[in-house]
mmCIF file of C-alpha atoms and ligand atoms in Angstrom:
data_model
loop_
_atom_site.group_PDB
_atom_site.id
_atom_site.type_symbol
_atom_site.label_atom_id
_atom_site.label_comp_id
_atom_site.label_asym_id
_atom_site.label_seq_id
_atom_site.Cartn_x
_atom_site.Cartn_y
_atom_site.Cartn_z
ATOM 1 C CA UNK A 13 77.372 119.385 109.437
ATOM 2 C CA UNK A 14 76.683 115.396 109.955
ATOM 3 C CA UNK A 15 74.459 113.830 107.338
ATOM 4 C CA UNK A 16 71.020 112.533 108.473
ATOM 5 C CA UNK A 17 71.488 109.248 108.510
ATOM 6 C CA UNK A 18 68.170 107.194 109.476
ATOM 7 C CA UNK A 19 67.890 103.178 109.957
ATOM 8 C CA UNK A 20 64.503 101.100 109.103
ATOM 9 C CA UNK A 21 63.338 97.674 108.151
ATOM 10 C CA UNK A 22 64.293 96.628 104.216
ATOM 11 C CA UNK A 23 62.034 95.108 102.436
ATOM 12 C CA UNK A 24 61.687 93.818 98.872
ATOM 13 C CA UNK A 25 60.563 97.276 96.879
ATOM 14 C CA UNK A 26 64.609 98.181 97.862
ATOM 15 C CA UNK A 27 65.934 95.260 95.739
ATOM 16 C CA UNK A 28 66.998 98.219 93.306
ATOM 17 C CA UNK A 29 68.186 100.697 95.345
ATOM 18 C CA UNK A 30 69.937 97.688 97.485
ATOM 19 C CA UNK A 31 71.389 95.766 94.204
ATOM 20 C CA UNK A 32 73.070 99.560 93.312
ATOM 21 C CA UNK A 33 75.486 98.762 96.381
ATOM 22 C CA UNK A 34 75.365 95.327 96.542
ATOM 23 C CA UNK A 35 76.601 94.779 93.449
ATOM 24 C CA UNK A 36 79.073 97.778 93.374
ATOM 25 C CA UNK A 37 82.765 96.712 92.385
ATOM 26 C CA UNK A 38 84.039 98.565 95.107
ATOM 27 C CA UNK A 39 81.988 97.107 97.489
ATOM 28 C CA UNK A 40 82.250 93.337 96.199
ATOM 29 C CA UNK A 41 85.596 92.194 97.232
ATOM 30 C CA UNK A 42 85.282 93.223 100.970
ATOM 31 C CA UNK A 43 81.303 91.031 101.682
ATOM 32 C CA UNK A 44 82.463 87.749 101.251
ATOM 33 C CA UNK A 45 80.148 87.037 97.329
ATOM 34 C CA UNK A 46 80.962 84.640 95.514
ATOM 35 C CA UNK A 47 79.089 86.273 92.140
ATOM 36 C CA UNK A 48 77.802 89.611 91.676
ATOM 37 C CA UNK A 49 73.808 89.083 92.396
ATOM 38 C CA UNK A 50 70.968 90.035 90.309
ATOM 39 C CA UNK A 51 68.238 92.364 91.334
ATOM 40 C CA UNK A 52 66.174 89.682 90.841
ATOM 41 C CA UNK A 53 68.452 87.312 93.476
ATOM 42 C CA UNK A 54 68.346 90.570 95.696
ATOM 43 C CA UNK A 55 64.692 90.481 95.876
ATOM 44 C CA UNK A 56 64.399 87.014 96.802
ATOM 45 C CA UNK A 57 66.930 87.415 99.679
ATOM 46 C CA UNK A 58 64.987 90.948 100.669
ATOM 47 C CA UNK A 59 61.827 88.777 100.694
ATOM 48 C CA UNK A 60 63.594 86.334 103.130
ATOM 49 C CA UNK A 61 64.918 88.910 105.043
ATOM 50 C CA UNK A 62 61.248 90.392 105.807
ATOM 51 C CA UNK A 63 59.726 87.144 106.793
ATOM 52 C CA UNK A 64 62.708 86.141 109.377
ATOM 53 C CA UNK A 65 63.073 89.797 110.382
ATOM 54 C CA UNK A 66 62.717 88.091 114.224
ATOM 55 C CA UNK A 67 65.658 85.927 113.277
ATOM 56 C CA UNK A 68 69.055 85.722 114.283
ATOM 57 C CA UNK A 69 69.798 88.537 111.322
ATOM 58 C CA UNK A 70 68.505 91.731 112.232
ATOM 59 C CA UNK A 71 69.083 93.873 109.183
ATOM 60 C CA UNK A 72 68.509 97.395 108.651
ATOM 61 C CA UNK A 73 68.332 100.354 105.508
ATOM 62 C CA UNK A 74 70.455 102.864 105.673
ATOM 63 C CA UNK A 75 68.405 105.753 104.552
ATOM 64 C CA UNK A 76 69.469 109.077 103.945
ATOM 65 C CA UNK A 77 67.464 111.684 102.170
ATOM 66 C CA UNK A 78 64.862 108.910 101.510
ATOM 67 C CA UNK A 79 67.418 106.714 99.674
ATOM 68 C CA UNK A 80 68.486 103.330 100.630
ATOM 69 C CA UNK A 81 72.124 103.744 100.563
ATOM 70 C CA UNK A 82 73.598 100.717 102.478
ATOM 71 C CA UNK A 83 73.040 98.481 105.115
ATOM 72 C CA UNK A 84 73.970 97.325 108.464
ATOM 73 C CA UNK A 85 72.988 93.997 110.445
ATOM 74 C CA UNK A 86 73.369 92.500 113.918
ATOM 75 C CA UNK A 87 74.116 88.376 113.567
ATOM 76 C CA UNK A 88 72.966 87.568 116.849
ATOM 77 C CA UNK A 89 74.590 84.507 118.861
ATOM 78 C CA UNK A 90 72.582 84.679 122.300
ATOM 79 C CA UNK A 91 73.205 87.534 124.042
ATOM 80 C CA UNK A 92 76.039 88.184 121.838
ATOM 81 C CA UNK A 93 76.171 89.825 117.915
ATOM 82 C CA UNK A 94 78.217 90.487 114.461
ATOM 83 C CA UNK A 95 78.310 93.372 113.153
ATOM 84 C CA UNK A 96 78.575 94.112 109.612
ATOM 85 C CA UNK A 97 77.649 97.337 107.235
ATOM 86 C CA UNK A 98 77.800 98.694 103.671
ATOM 87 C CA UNK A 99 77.510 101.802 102.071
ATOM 88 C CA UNK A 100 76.707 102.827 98.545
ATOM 89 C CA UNK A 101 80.391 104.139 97.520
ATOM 90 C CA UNK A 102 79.476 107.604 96.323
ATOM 91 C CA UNK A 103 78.677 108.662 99.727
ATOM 92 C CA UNK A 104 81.758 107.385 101.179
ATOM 93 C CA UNK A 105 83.691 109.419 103.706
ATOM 94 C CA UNK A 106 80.748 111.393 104.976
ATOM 95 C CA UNK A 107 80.072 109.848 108.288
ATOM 96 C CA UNK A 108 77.506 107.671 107.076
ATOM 97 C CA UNK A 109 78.220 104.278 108.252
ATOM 98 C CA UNK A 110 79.967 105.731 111.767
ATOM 99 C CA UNK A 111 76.379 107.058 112.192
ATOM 100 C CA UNK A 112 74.315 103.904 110.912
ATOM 101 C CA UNK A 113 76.784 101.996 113.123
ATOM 102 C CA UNK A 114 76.407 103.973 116.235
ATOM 103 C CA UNK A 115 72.521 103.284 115.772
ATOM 104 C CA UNK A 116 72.701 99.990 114.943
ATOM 105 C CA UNK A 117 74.998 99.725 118.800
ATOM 106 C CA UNK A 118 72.267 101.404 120.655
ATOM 107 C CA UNK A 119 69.296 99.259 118.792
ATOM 108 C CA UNK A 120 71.550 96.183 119.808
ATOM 109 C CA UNK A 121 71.860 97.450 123.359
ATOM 110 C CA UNK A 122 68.710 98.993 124.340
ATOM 111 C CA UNK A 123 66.285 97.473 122.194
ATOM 112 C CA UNK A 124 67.854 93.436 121.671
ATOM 113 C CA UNK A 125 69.010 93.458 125.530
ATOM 114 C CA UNK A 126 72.453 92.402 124.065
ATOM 115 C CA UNK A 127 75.239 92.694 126.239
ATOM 116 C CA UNK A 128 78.143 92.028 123.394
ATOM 117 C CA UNK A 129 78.490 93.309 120.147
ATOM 118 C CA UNK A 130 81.202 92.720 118.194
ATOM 119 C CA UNK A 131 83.123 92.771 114.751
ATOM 120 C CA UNK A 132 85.500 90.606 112.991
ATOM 121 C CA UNK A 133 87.963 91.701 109.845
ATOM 122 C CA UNK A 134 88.938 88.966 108.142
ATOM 123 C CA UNK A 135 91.040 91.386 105.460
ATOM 124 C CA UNK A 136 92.907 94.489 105.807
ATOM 125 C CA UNK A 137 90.453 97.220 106.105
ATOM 126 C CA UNK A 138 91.208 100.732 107.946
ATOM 127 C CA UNK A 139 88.051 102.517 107.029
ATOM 128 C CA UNK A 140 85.873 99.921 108.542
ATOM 129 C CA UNK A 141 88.344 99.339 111.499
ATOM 130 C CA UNK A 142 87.800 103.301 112.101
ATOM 131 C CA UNK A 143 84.001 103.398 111.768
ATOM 132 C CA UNK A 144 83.658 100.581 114.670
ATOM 133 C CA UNK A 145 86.169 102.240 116.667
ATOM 134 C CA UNK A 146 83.828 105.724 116.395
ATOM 135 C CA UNK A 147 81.109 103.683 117.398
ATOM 136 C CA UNK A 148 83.086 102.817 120.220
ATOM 137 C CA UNK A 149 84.059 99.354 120.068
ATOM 138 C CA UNK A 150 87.740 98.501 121.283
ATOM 139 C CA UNK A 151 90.263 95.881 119.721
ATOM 140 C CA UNK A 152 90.479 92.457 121.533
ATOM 141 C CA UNK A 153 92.283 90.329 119.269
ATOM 142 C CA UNK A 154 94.150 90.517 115.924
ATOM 143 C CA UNK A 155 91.006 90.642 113.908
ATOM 144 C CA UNK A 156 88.177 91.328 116.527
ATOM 145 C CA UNK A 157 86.877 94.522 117.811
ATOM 146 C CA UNK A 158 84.105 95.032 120.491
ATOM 147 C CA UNK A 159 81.607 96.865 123.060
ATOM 148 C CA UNK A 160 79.958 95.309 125.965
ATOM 149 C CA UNK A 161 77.891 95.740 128.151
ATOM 150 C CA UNK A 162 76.974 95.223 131.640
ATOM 151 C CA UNK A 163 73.782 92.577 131.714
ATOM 152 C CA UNK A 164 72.772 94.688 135.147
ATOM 153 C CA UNK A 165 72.324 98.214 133.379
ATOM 154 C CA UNK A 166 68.893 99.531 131.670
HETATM 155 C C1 COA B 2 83.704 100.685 105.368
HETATM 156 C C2 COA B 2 82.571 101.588 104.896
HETATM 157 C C3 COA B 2 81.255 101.025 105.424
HETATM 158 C C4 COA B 2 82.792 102.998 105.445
HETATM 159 O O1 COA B 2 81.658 103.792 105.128
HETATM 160 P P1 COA B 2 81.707 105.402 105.240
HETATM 161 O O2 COA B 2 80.303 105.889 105.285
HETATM 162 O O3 COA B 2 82.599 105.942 104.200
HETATM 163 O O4 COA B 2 82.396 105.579 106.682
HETATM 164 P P2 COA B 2 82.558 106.945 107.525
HETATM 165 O O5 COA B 2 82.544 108.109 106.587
HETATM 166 O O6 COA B 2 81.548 106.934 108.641
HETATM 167 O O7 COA B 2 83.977 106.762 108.203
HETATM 168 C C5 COA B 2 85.080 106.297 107.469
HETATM 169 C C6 COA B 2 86.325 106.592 108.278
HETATM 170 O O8 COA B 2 87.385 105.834 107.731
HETATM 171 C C7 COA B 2 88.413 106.709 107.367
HETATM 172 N N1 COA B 2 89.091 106.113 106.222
HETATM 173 C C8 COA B 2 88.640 105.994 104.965
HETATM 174 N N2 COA B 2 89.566 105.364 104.223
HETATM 175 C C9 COA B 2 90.595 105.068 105.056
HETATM 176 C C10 COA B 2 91.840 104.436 104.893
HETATM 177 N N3 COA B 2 92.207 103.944 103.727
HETATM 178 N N4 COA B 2 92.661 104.330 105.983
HETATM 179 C C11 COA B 2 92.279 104.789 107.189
HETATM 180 N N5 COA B 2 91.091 105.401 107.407
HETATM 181 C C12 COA B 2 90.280 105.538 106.342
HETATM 182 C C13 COA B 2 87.725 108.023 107.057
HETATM 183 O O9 COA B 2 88.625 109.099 107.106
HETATM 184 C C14 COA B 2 86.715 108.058 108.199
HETATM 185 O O10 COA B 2 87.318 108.383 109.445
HETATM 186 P P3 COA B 2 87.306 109.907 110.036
HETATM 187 O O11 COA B 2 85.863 110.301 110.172
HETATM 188 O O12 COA B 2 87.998 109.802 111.325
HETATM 189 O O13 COA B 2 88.010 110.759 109.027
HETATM 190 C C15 COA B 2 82.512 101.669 103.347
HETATM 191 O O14 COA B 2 83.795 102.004 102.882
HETATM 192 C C16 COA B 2 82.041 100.385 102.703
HETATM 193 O O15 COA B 2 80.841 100.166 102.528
HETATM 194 N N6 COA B 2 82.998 99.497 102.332
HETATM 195 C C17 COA B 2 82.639 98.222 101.722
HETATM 196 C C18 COA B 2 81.973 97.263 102.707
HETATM 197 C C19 COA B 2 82.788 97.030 103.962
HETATM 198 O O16 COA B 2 84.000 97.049 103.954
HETATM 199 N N7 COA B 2 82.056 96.801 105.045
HETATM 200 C C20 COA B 2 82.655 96.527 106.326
HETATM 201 C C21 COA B 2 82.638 95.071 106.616
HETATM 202 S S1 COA B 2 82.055 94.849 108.290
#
């Protein structure tokens, strides 16, 4: 049976439960840091997060069982957005980010009126590759997949 993933706002009381996946060896080399944050660091960009959650970064807590587990985000560019996700490692392989994913395309669709969404792999990375193409985004170019849209449908 599929896990219950759910998707909600973050804000700064997850800096813990955030840092725990954040900062997770596994999980380091594939988001781009340049240092492993602090919890404290993780607060402060939490606390950012919350004010600008109208932004162009639309970030969301993946939640399952009432933990904070990973994350996903939509960078938007117009009509247009990134997508990017991370999940704690120890609950890997279960579906969760397909499902957070999924979510995240319908929030970006129905609720942001996008008509693009896209994402871009910069490194070698099959188990990502296969949780966008689940969520049904198609590859365009060498490192780009994506899932549009018509601007005329509800
Ligand atoms: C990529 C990541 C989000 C996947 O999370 P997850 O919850 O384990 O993903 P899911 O369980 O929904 O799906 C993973 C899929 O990849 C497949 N997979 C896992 N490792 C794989 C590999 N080495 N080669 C090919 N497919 C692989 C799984 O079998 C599964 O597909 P299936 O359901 O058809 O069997 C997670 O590994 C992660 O957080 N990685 C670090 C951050 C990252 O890379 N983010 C993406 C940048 S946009």
């Amino acid at each position: 049976m599929d896990i219950d993933v759910e998707l909600r706002e973050l804000t700064p009381a997850d800096a813990e439960q955030f840092h725990a996946f954040a900062a997770h060896p596994l999980v380091q080399p594939t988001i781009n840091a340049t240092q492993v944050p602090t919890v404290a660091e993780v607060r402060t960009f939490l606390t950012q997060l919350a004010a600008n959650n109208d932004g162009v970064r639309r970030e969301r807590a993946i939640v399952v069982d009432g933990k904070v587990i990973g994350s996903i985000g939509l960078t938007l560019e117009g009509s247009s957005a990134e997508l990017g996700y991370v999940v704690r490692p120890d609950y890997w392989g279960r579906g969760v980010a397909t499902q957070a994913a999924l979510l995240m395309v319908r929030l970006g669709f129905d609720e942001l009126g996008l008509t693009r969404i896209y994402a871009v792999f910069s490194m070698d990375n099959p188990a990502s590759v296969r949780v966008v193409e689940k969520a049904g985004l198609r590859q365009v170019d060498a490192k780009t997949w994506e899932i549009v849209r018509s601007a005329a449908r509800g």
